[in-house]
PDB file of C-alpha atoms in Angstrom:
ATOM      1  CA  MET A  18     101.444 207.407  -3.309  1.00  0.00           C
ATOM      2  CA  GLU A  19      99.071 206.777  -6.236  1.00  0.00           C
ATOM      3  CA  GLN A  20      95.432 208.882  -6.750  1.00  0.00           C
ATOM      4  CA  GLU A  21      92.038 206.755  -6.499  1.00  0.00           C
ATOM      5  CA  VAL A  22      90.258 207.418  -9.534  1.00  0.00           C
ATOM      6  CA  ILE A  23      86.697 206.893 -10.120  1.00  0.00           C
ATOM      7  CA  ALA A  24      86.407 206.807 -14.244  1.00  0.00           C
ATOM      8  CA  LEU A  25      82.623 204.485 -15.249  1.00  0.00           C
ATOM      9  CA  VAL A  26      82.022 203.773 -18.471  1.00  0.00           C
ATOM     10  CA  CYS A  27      79.210 204.229 -20.950  1.00  0.00           C
ATOM     11  CA  SER A  28      76.985 201.013 -20.794  1.00  0.00           C
ATOM     12  CA  THR A  29      75.886 201.539 -24.334  1.00  0.00           C
ATOM     13  CA  CYS A  30      79.448 202.273 -26.360  1.00  0.00           C
ATOM     14  CA  LYS A  31      82.133 200.912 -23.389  1.00  0.00           C
ATOM     15  CA  SER A  32      84.068 203.999 -23.635  1.00  0.00           C
ATOM     16  CA  LEU A  33      85.599 205.571 -20.745  1.00  0.00           C
ATOM     17  CA  SER A  34      84.522 208.526 -18.684  1.00  0.00           C
ATOM     18  CA  GLU A  35      86.500 211.401 -19.509  1.00  0.00           C
ATOM     19  CA  HIS A  36      88.209 213.872 -16.794  1.00  0.00           C
ATOM     20  CA  VAL A  37      86.234 217.560 -16.895  1.00  0.00           C
ATOM     21  CA  LYS A  38      87.743 221.123 -16.611  1.00  0.00           C
ATOM     22  CA  MET A  39      86.444 222.195 -13.122  1.00  0.00           C
ATOM     23  CA  GLU A  40      86.841 225.601 -14.071  1.00  0.00           C
ATOM     24  CA  SER A  41      85.522 228.056 -16.894  1.00  0.00           C
ATOM     25  CA  GLU A  42      86.319 231.307 -17.945  1.00  0.00           C
ATOM     26  CA  PHE A  43      82.733 231.531 -18.998  1.00  0.00           C
ATOM     27  CA  PHE A  44      81.055 230.680 -15.799  1.00  0.00           C
ATOM     28  CA  ASP A  45      81.029 230.666 -11.554  1.00  0.00           C
ATOM     29  CA  ILE A  46      80.901 227.212 -11.376  1.00  0.00           C
ATOM     30  CA  VAL A  47      81.641 223.981 -13.468  1.00  0.00           C
ATOM     31  CA  GLY A  48      80.472 220.651 -12.962  1.00  0.00           C
ATOM     32  CA  PHE A  49      78.373 218.272 -13.366  1.00  0.00           C
ATOM     33  CA  GLU A  50      74.431 218.105 -14.004  1.00  0.00           C
ATOM     34  CA  ASN A  51      71.989 215.617 -11.580  1.00  0.00           C
ATOM     35  CA  ASP A  52      71.508 212.699 -13.498  1.00  0.00           C
ATOM     36  CA  VAL A  53      75.500 212.063 -13.026  1.00  0.00           C
ATOM     37  CA  MET A  54      74.590 211.755  -8.862  1.00  0.00           C
ATOM     38  CA  GLU A  55      71.838 210.384  -7.394  1.00  0.00           C
ATOM     39  CA  TRP A  56      71.527 211.293  -3.457  1.00  0.00           C
ATOM     40  CA  SER A  57      69.853 208.714  -0.721  1.00  0.00           C
ATOM     41  CA  ASP A  58      69.589 207.780   2.813  1.00  0.00           C
ATOM     42  CA  TYR A  59      71.698 205.003   3.269  1.00  0.00           C
ATOM     43  CA  ASP A  60      75.225 205.087   5.413  1.00  0.00           C
ATOM     44  CA  ASN A  61      77.318 202.245   4.675  1.00  0.00           C
ATOM     45  CA  ASP A  62      74.804 199.530   3.468  1.00  0.00           C
ATOM     46  CA  VAL A  63      73.747 199.982   0.243  1.00  0.00           C
ATOM     47  CA  PRO A  64      72.196 198.318  -2.736  1.00  0.00           C
ATOM     48  CA  PRO A  65      73.343 196.348  -5.101  1.00  0.00           C
ATOM     49  CA  LEU A  66      75.003 198.158  -8.335  1.00  0.00           C
ATOM     50  CA  ASP A  67      72.318 196.542 -10.714  1.00  0.00           C
ATOM     51  CA  ALA A  68      69.401 196.758  -7.997  1.00  0.00           C
ATOM     52  CA  PRO A  69      66.731 198.567 -10.630  1.00  0.00           C
ATOM     53  CA  HIS A  70      64.686 200.188  -7.633  1.00  0.00           C
ATOM     54  CA  TRP A  71      66.108 201.248  -4.440  1.00  0.00           C
ATOM     55  CA  MET A  72      64.118 204.287  -2.419  1.00  0.00           C
ATOM     56  CA  TRP A  73      66.122 207.855  -2.940  1.00  0.00           C
ATOM     57  CA  SER A  74      66.159 210.685  -0.569  1.00  0.00           C
ATOM     58  CA  ASP A  75      64.199 213.925  -0.410  1.00  0.00           C
ATOM     59  CA  ARG A  76      66.696 215.597   2.368  1.00  0.00           C
ATOM     60  CA  PRO A  77      68.297 218.300   0.629  1.00  0.00           C
ATOM     61  CA  PRO A  78      71.788 217.970   1.477  1.00  0.00           C
ATOM     62  CA  GLU A  79      73.818 220.753   3.784  1.00  0.00           C
ATOM     63  CA  GLN A  80      77.247 221.739   5.067  1.00  0.00           C
ATOM     64  CA  GLY A  81      79.118 219.355   6.505  1.00  0.00           C
ATOM     65  CA  GLN A  82      77.582 216.174   5.991  1.00  0.00           C
ATOM     66  CA  VAL A  83      78.744 213.065   4.932  1.00  0.00           C
ATOM     67  CA  ARG A  84      75.935 211.245   2.280  1.00  0.00           C
ATOM     68  CA  THR A  85      75.798 208.149   0.190  1.00  0.00           C
ATOM     69  CA  VAL A  86      75.552 208.892  -3.631  1.00  0.00           C
ATOM     70  CA  LYS A  87      75.424 206.749  -6.610  1.00  0.00           C
ATOM     71  CA  VAL A  88      77.405 208.325  -9.563  1.00  0.00           C
ATOM     72  CA  CYS A  89      77.470 207.044 -12.952  1.00  0.00           C
ATOM     73  CA  HIS A  90      79.207 207.459 -16.486  1.00  0.00           C
ATOM     74  CA  PRO A  91      80.459 210.369 -17.092  1.00  0.00           C
ATOM     75  CA  PHE A  92      81.694 210.572 -13.571  1.00  0.00           C
ATOM     76  CA  HIS A  93      85.083 211.093 -13.581  1.00  0.00           C
ATOM     77  CA  MET A  94      86.666 211.848 -10.084  1.00  0.00           C
ATOM     78  CA  VAL A  95      89.958 211.895  -7.613  1.00  0.00           C
ATOM     79  CA  VAL A  96      89.361 210.616  -4.422  1.00  0.00           C
ATOM     80  CA  GLY A  97      89.649 213.203  -2.445  1.00  0.00           C
ATOM     81  CA  ASN A  98      90.139 216.905  -4.813  1.00  0.00           C
ATOM     82  CA  PRO A  99      86.834 218.474  -4.147  1.00  0.00           C
ATOM     83  CA  PHE A 100      83.651 218.972  -6.973  1.00  0.00           C
ATOM     84  CA  TRP A 101      80.718 220.672  -8.189  1.00  0.00           C
ATOM     85  CA  MET A 102      77.728 218.577  -8.886  1.00  0.00           C
ATOM     86  CA  LEU A 103      73.725 220.023  -9.320  1.00  0.00           C
ATOM     87  CA  TYR A 104      71.217 218.967  -7.061  1.00  0.00           C
ATOM     88  CA  THR A 105      67.385 218.994  -7.600  1.00  0.00           C
ATOM     89  CA  PRO A 106      65.256 217.473  -5.265  1.00  0.00           C
ATOM     90  CA  VAL A 107      63.367 214.421  -6.410  1.00  0.00           C
ATOM     91  CA  SER A 108      60.539 215.280  -8.487  1.00  0.00           C
ATOM     92  CA  SER A 109      62.399 217.409 -10.540  1.00  0.00           C
ATOM     93  CA  SER A 110      65.762 214.843 -11.027  1.00  0.00           C
ATOM     94  CA  LEU A 111      63.276 212.361 -12.141  1.00  0.00           C
ATOM     95  CA  ASN A 112      60.928 214.128 -14.264  1.00  0.00           C
ATOM     96  CA  GLY A 113      62.665 217.804 -14.935  1.00  0.00           C
ATOM     97  CA  TRP A 114      62.049 221.263 -13.617  1.00  0.00           C
ATOM     98  CA  ASP A 115      59.445 221.885 -15.901  1.00  0.00           C
ATOM     99  CA  SER A 116      57.384 219.212 -14.662  1.00  0.00           C
ATOM    100  CA  HIS A 117      58.254 220.227 -10.971  1.00  0.00           C
ATOM    101  CA  PRO A 118      59.260 224.633 -11.654  1.00  0.00           C
ATOM    102  CA  GLU A 119      58.295 224.356  -7.538  1.00  0.00           C
ATOM    103  CA  GLU A 120      61.435 222.879  -6.872  1.00  0.00           C
ATOM    104  CA  ILE A 121      63.344 225.841  -8.979  1.00  0.00           C
ATOM    105  CA  GLU A 122      64.036 227.337  -5.991  1.00  0.00           C
ATOM    106  CA  HIS A 123      65.296 225.268  -4.091  1.00  0.00           C
ATOM    107  CA  SER A 124      67.985 223.547  -6.178  1.00  0.00           C
ATOM    108  CA  SER A 125      71.652 224.492  -5.769  1.00  0.00           C
ATOM    109  CA  PHE A 126      75.040 223.693  -7.018  1.00  0.00           C
ATOM    110  CA  VAL A 127      76.493 221.380  -4.571  1.00  0.00           C
ATOM    111  CA  ARG A 128      80.717 220.978  -3.871  1.00  0.00           C
ATOM    112  CA  CYS A 129      81.371 217.449  -2.272  1.00  0.00           C
ATOM    113  CA  SER A 130      84.846 215.006  -2.091  1.00  0.00           C
ATOM    114  CA  ILE A 131      84.671 211.122  -1.983  1.00  0.00           C
ATOM    115  CA  GLU A 132      85.660 210.212   1.598  1.00  0.00           C
ATOM    116  CA  CYS A 133      86.180 206.662   0.024  1.00  0.00           C
ATOM    117  CA  VAL A 134      83.845 203.665  -2.097  1.00  0.00           C
ATOM    118  CA  LEU A 135      81.620 201.961  -0.745  1.00  0.00           C
ATOM    119  CA  GLU A 136      81.005 199.453  -4.401  1.00  0.00           C
ATOM    120  CA  GLN A 137      82.024 200.111  -7.726  1.00  0.00           C
ATOM    121  CA  ASP A 138      81.848 198.276 -11.071  1.00  0.00           C
ATOM    122  CA  ASN A 139      82.495 199.312 -14.696  1.00  0.00           C
ATOM    123  CA  PHE A 140      79.015 201.324 -15.015  1.00  0.00           C
ATOM    124  CA  LYS A 141      78.097 202.931 -11.510  1.00  0.00           C
ATOM    125  CA  ALA A 142      79.480 203.243  -7.983  1.00  0.00           C
ATOM    126  CA  TRP A 143      78.028 203.775  -3.855  1.00  0.00           C
ATOM    127  CA  LEU A 144      79.942 206.440  -2.856  1.00  0.00           C
ATOM    128  CA  ARG A 145      80.089 208.319   0.770  1.00  0.00           C
ATOM    129  CA  VAL A 146      81.340 212.144  -0.072  1.00  0.00           C
ATOM    130  CA  LYS A 147      81.465 215.108   1.857  1.00  0.00           C
ATOM    131  CA  VAL A 148      79.697 217.941   1.654  1.00  0.00           C
ATOM    132  CA  LEU A 149      81.731 221.144   1.585  1.00  0.00           C
ATOM    133  CA  GLU A 150      79.280 224.216   0.501  1.00  0.00           C
ATOM    134  CA  VAL A 151      76.128 224.201  -0.071  1.00  0.00           C
ATOM    135  CA  TRP A 152      75.292 227.360  -2.941  1.00  0.00           C
ATOM    136  CA  MET A 153      70.870 227.905  -4.116  1.00  0.00           C
ATOM    137  CA  ILE A 154      70.838 229.144  -7.799  1.00  0.00           C
ATOM    138  CA  LYS A 155      67.922 231.401  -6.794  1.00  0.00           C
ATOM    139  CA  ASP A 156      70.717 233.324  -4.912  1.00  0.00           C
ATOM    140  CA  TYR A 157      73.804 233.451  -7.786  1.00  0.00           C
ATOM    141  CA  ASN A 158      72.459 236.733  -9.249  1.00  0.00           C
ATOM    142  CA  LYS A 159      73.446 238.251  -6.396  1.00  0.00           C
ATOM    143  CA  ARG A 160      76.977 235.917  -5.497  1.00  0.00           C
ATOM    144  CA  PHE A 161      77.930 236.550  -8.620  1.00  0.00           C
ATOM    145  CA  PRO A 162      78.808 239.194 -10.512  1.00  0.00           C
ATOM    146  CA  ILE A 163      76.837 240.414 -13.573  1.00  0.00           C
ATOM    147  CA  ARG A 164      79.127 238.641 -17.082  1.00  0.00           C
ATOM    148  CA  ASP A 165      78.302 239.884 -20.431  1.00  0.00           C
ATOM    149  CA  GLY A 166      75.388 237.275 -22.513  1.00  0.00           C
ATOM    150  CA  SER A 167      76.382 238.770 -24.816  1.00  0.00           C
ATOM    151  CA  ASN A 168      78.683 236.850 -26.973  1.00  0.00           C
ATOM    152  CA  GLY A 169      79.856 233.478 -26.781  1.00  0.00           C
ATOM    153  CA  TYR A 170      76.906 232.343 -24.316  1.00  0.00           C
ATOM    154  CA  LEU A 171      73.498 231.474 -26.713  1.00  0.00           C
ATOM    155  CA  GLU A 172      75.642 230.639 -29.807  1.00  0.00           C
ATOM    156  CA  ASP A 173      74.707 226.661 -29.006  1.00  0.00           C
ATOM    157  CA  PHE A 174      70.669 227.548 -29.292  1.00  0.00           C
ATOM    158  CA  GLU A 175      71.121 228.956 -32.107  1.00  0.00           C
ATOM    159  CA  MET A 176      72.637 225.627 -33.728  1.00  0.00           C
ATOM    160  CA  PHE A 177      69.911 223.625 -32.628  1.00  0.00           C
ATOM    161  CA  GLY A 178      67.406 226.102 -33.581  1.00  0.00           C
ATOM    162  CA  LYS A 179      63.815 227.011 -32.530  1.00  0.00           C
ATOM    163  CA  PRO A 180      64.534 226.516 -28.432  1.00  0.00           C
ATOM    164  CA  CYS A 181      61.651 225.220 -25.951  1.00  0.00           C
ATOM    165  CA  ILE A 182      60.601 227.717 -23.217  1.00  0.00           C
ATOM    166  CA  PHE A 183      59.192 226.923 -20.949  1.00  0.00           C
ATOM    167  CA  ASN A 184      58.008 229.908 -18.010  1.00  0.00           C
ATOM    168  CA  TYR A 185      57.094 229.399 -14.267  1.00  0.00           C
ATOM    169  CA  GLN A 186      57.002 233.017 -12.526  1.00  0.00           C
ATOM    170  CA  ASP A 187      60.108 234.916 -13.015  1.00  0.00           C
ATOM    171  CA  TRP A 188      61.675 232.408 -14.379  1.00  0.00           C
ATOM    172  CA  LEU A 189      62.523 230.614 -17.945  1.00  0.00           C
ATOM    173  CA  PHE A 190      63.747 227.655 -18.714  1.00  0.00           C
ATOM    174  CA  ILE A 191      64.794 227.557 -22.286  1.00  0.00           C
ATOM    175  CA  SER A 192      66.242 223.967 -24.337  1.00  0.00           C
ATOM    176  CA  ALA A 193      67.410 222.904 -27.040  1.00  0.00           C
ATOM    177  CA  GLY A 194      68.953 219.651 -28.992  1.00  0.00           C
ATOM    178  CA  ALA A 195      69.683 217.345 -31.962  1.00  0.00           C
ATOM    179  CA  GLN A 196      66.991 214.371 -31.550  1.00  0.00           C
ATOM    180  CA  GLY A 197      68.070 213.364 -28.168  1.00  0.00           C
ATOM    181  CA  ASP A 198      71.565 212.893 -28.441  1.00  0.00           C
ATOM    182  CA  LEU A 199      72.951 216.182 -27.511  1.00  0.00           C
ATOM    183  CA  GLY A 200      71.710 219.308 -26.261  1.00  0.00           C
ATOM    184  CA  VAL A 201      72.023 222.516 -24.795  1.00  0.00           C
ATOM    185  CA  TRP A 202      69.173 224.412 -21.737  1.00  0.00           C
ATOM    186  CA  GLY A 203      69.519 227.249 -19.500  1.00  0.00           C
ATOM    187  CA  LEU A 204      67.541 228.569 -16.318  1.00  0.00           C
ATOM    188  CA  VAL A 205      67.289 232.352 -16.637  1.00  0.00           C
ATOM    189  CA  LYS A 206      66.495 234.263 -14.228  1.00  0.00           C
ATOM    190  CA  ARG A 207      64.022 237.903 -14.811  1.00  0.00           C
ATOM    191  CA  ILE A 208      65.015 240.280 -12.903  1.00  0.00           C
ATOM    192  CA  ASP A 209      63.798 244.570 -13.234  1.00  0.00           C
ATOM    193  CA  SER A 210      63.112 243.356 -16.822  1.00  0.00           C
ATOM    194  CA  GLN A 211      66.358 241.733 -17.705  1.00  0.00           C
ATOM    195  CA  TYR A 212      66.997 238.710 -18.589  1.00  0.00           C
ATOM    196  CA  HIS A 213      69.759 236.198 -16.609  1.00  0.00           C
ATOM    197  CA  MET A 214      71.023 232.920 -16.635  1.00  0.00           C
ATOM    198  CA  LEU A 215      72.104 231.501 -13.688  1.00  0.00           C
ATOM    199  CA  VAL A 216      72.851 227.992 -14.855  1.00  0.00           C
ATOM    200  CA  TYR A 217      73.640 226.532 -18.103  1.00  0.00           C
ATOM    201  CA  GLY A 218      73.532 222.782 -19.264  1.00  0.00           C
ATOM    202  CA  ASP A 219      75.325 221.298 -21.910  1.00  0.00           C
ATOM    203  CA  TRP A 220      75.271 217.325 -22.585  1.00  0.00           C
ATOM    204  CA  GLY A 221      75.808 214.646 -25.200  1.00  0.00           C
ATOM    205  CA  ILE A 222      76.366 210.714 -25.000  1.00  0.00           C
ATOM    206  CA  HIS A 223      79.234 211.181 -23.072  1.00  0.00           C
ATOM    207  CA  ARG A 224      79.114 214.393 -21.267  1.00  0.00           C
ATOM    208  CA  ASN A 225      75.951 215.867 -19.083  1.00  0.00           C
ATOM    209  CA  ASN A 226      77.646 219.139 -17.370  1.00  0.00           C
ATOM    210  CA  ALA A 227      76.072 221.421 -15.631  1.00  0.00           C
ATOM    211  CA  PHE A 228      77.178 225.339 -15.303  1.00  0.00           C
ATOM    212  CA  GLY A 229      76.989 228.249 -12.543  1.00  0.00           C
ATOM    213  CA  GLY A 230      76.875 232.220 -12.959  1.00  0.00           C
ATOM    214  CA  ASN A 231      74.714 235.561 -13.626  1.00  0.00           C
ATOM    215  CA  ILE A 232      74.999 236.087 -17.347  1.00  0.00           C
ATOM    216  CA  LEU A 233      72.665 239.188 -18.705  1.00  0.00           C
ATOM    217  CA  LEU A 234      71.717 237.666 -21.907  1.00  0.00           C
ATOM    218  CA  PRO A 235      70.820 240.234 -24.644  1.00  0.00           C
ATOM    219  CA  LYS A 236      66.900 241.232 -23.585  1.00  0.00           C
ATOM    220  CA  HIS A 237      66.517 241.325 -27.441  1.00  0.00           C
ATOM    221  CA  GLN A 238      67.539 238.423 -28.225  1.00  0.00           C
ATOM    222  CA  ILE A 239      65.228 236.258 -25.350  1.00  0.00           C
ATOM    223  CA  GLU A 240      62.278 238.283 -25.994  1.00  0.00           C
ATOM    224  CA  GLY A 241      62.794 237.481 -30.168  1.00  0.00           C
ATOM    225  CA  TRP A 242      62.877 233.392 -28.836  1.00  0.00           C
ATOM    226  CA  ILE A 243      60.465 233.838 -26.622  1.00  0.00           C
ATOM    227  CA  GLU A 244      57.830 235.526 -29.785  1.00  0.00           C
ATOM    228  CA  GLN A 245      59.391 232.588 -32.293  1.00  0.00           C
ATOM    229  CA  ALA A 246      58.585 230.273 -29.333  1.00  0.00           C
ATOM    230  CA  ILE A 247      55.057 231.214 -28.727  1.00  0.00           C
ATOM    231  CA  HIS A 248      55.148 231.216 -32.842  1.00  0.00           C
ATOM    232  CA  ASN A 249      55.512 228.221 -33.174  1.00  0.00           C
ATOM    233  CA  GLU A 250      53.662 226.038 -30.678  1.00  0.00           C
ATOM    234  CA  ARG A 251      56.794 225.780 -28.444  1.00  0.00           C
ATOM    235  CA  TYR A 252      56.496 228.105 -25.443  1.00  0.00           C
ATOM    236  CA  GLN A 253      54.517 226.932 -22.068  1.00  0.00           C
ATOM    237  CA  THR A 254      53.593 228.950 -19.259  1.00  0.00           C
ATOM    238  CA  VAL A 255      53.139 227.491 -15.720  1.00  0.00           C
ATOM    239  CA  GLU A 256      51.662 230.343 -12.651  1.00  0.00           C
TER     240      GLU A 256
END
């Protein structure tokens, strides 16, 4: 029996989403970033795919629920196969953790599978998904074993140069990119004067991936970045 695949097209260049390998030797979770999926409180009756405005849900996903979501490029997934999705509450989904850092500890990776397709065109789709698991980001330093972050994790930040750093309580949100076309970011938790990267993001025109784990980063390197960011006026702290 042929598998049903949901693969959506880029609205800019019309290229088709490519399959994302949902495993990594560097991380415990591989999934899509939150921009790829929007959560709703609709059931089977959904707005038109091209509707400019509709009501986002402020109800976080819970294990066992069946929810209606809207997905866009670069989403690519086989109906019925499980996949991970970064979930952030509504305000930080719209404006980022740096605008709503209080939502960091309410964010999670959600493991889902597609139950059925409600509506679909080339660019977007309304889906019913089953919520299989919800793993809160704030617990990853306890959930996952520590990985050595001294090699293979920070090179892309160095490549882009001069990362921006946002500090909220024990959290650092570090981002670097190239003129809005591609970039990387990391969510780092300060624990006992050490720096643990619990989420890493890698984005570009045709990718929007998020990774979860417990990566112990070199302390001297992160504190060097902080000093550099302060000097370059690319550091912001909020209590």
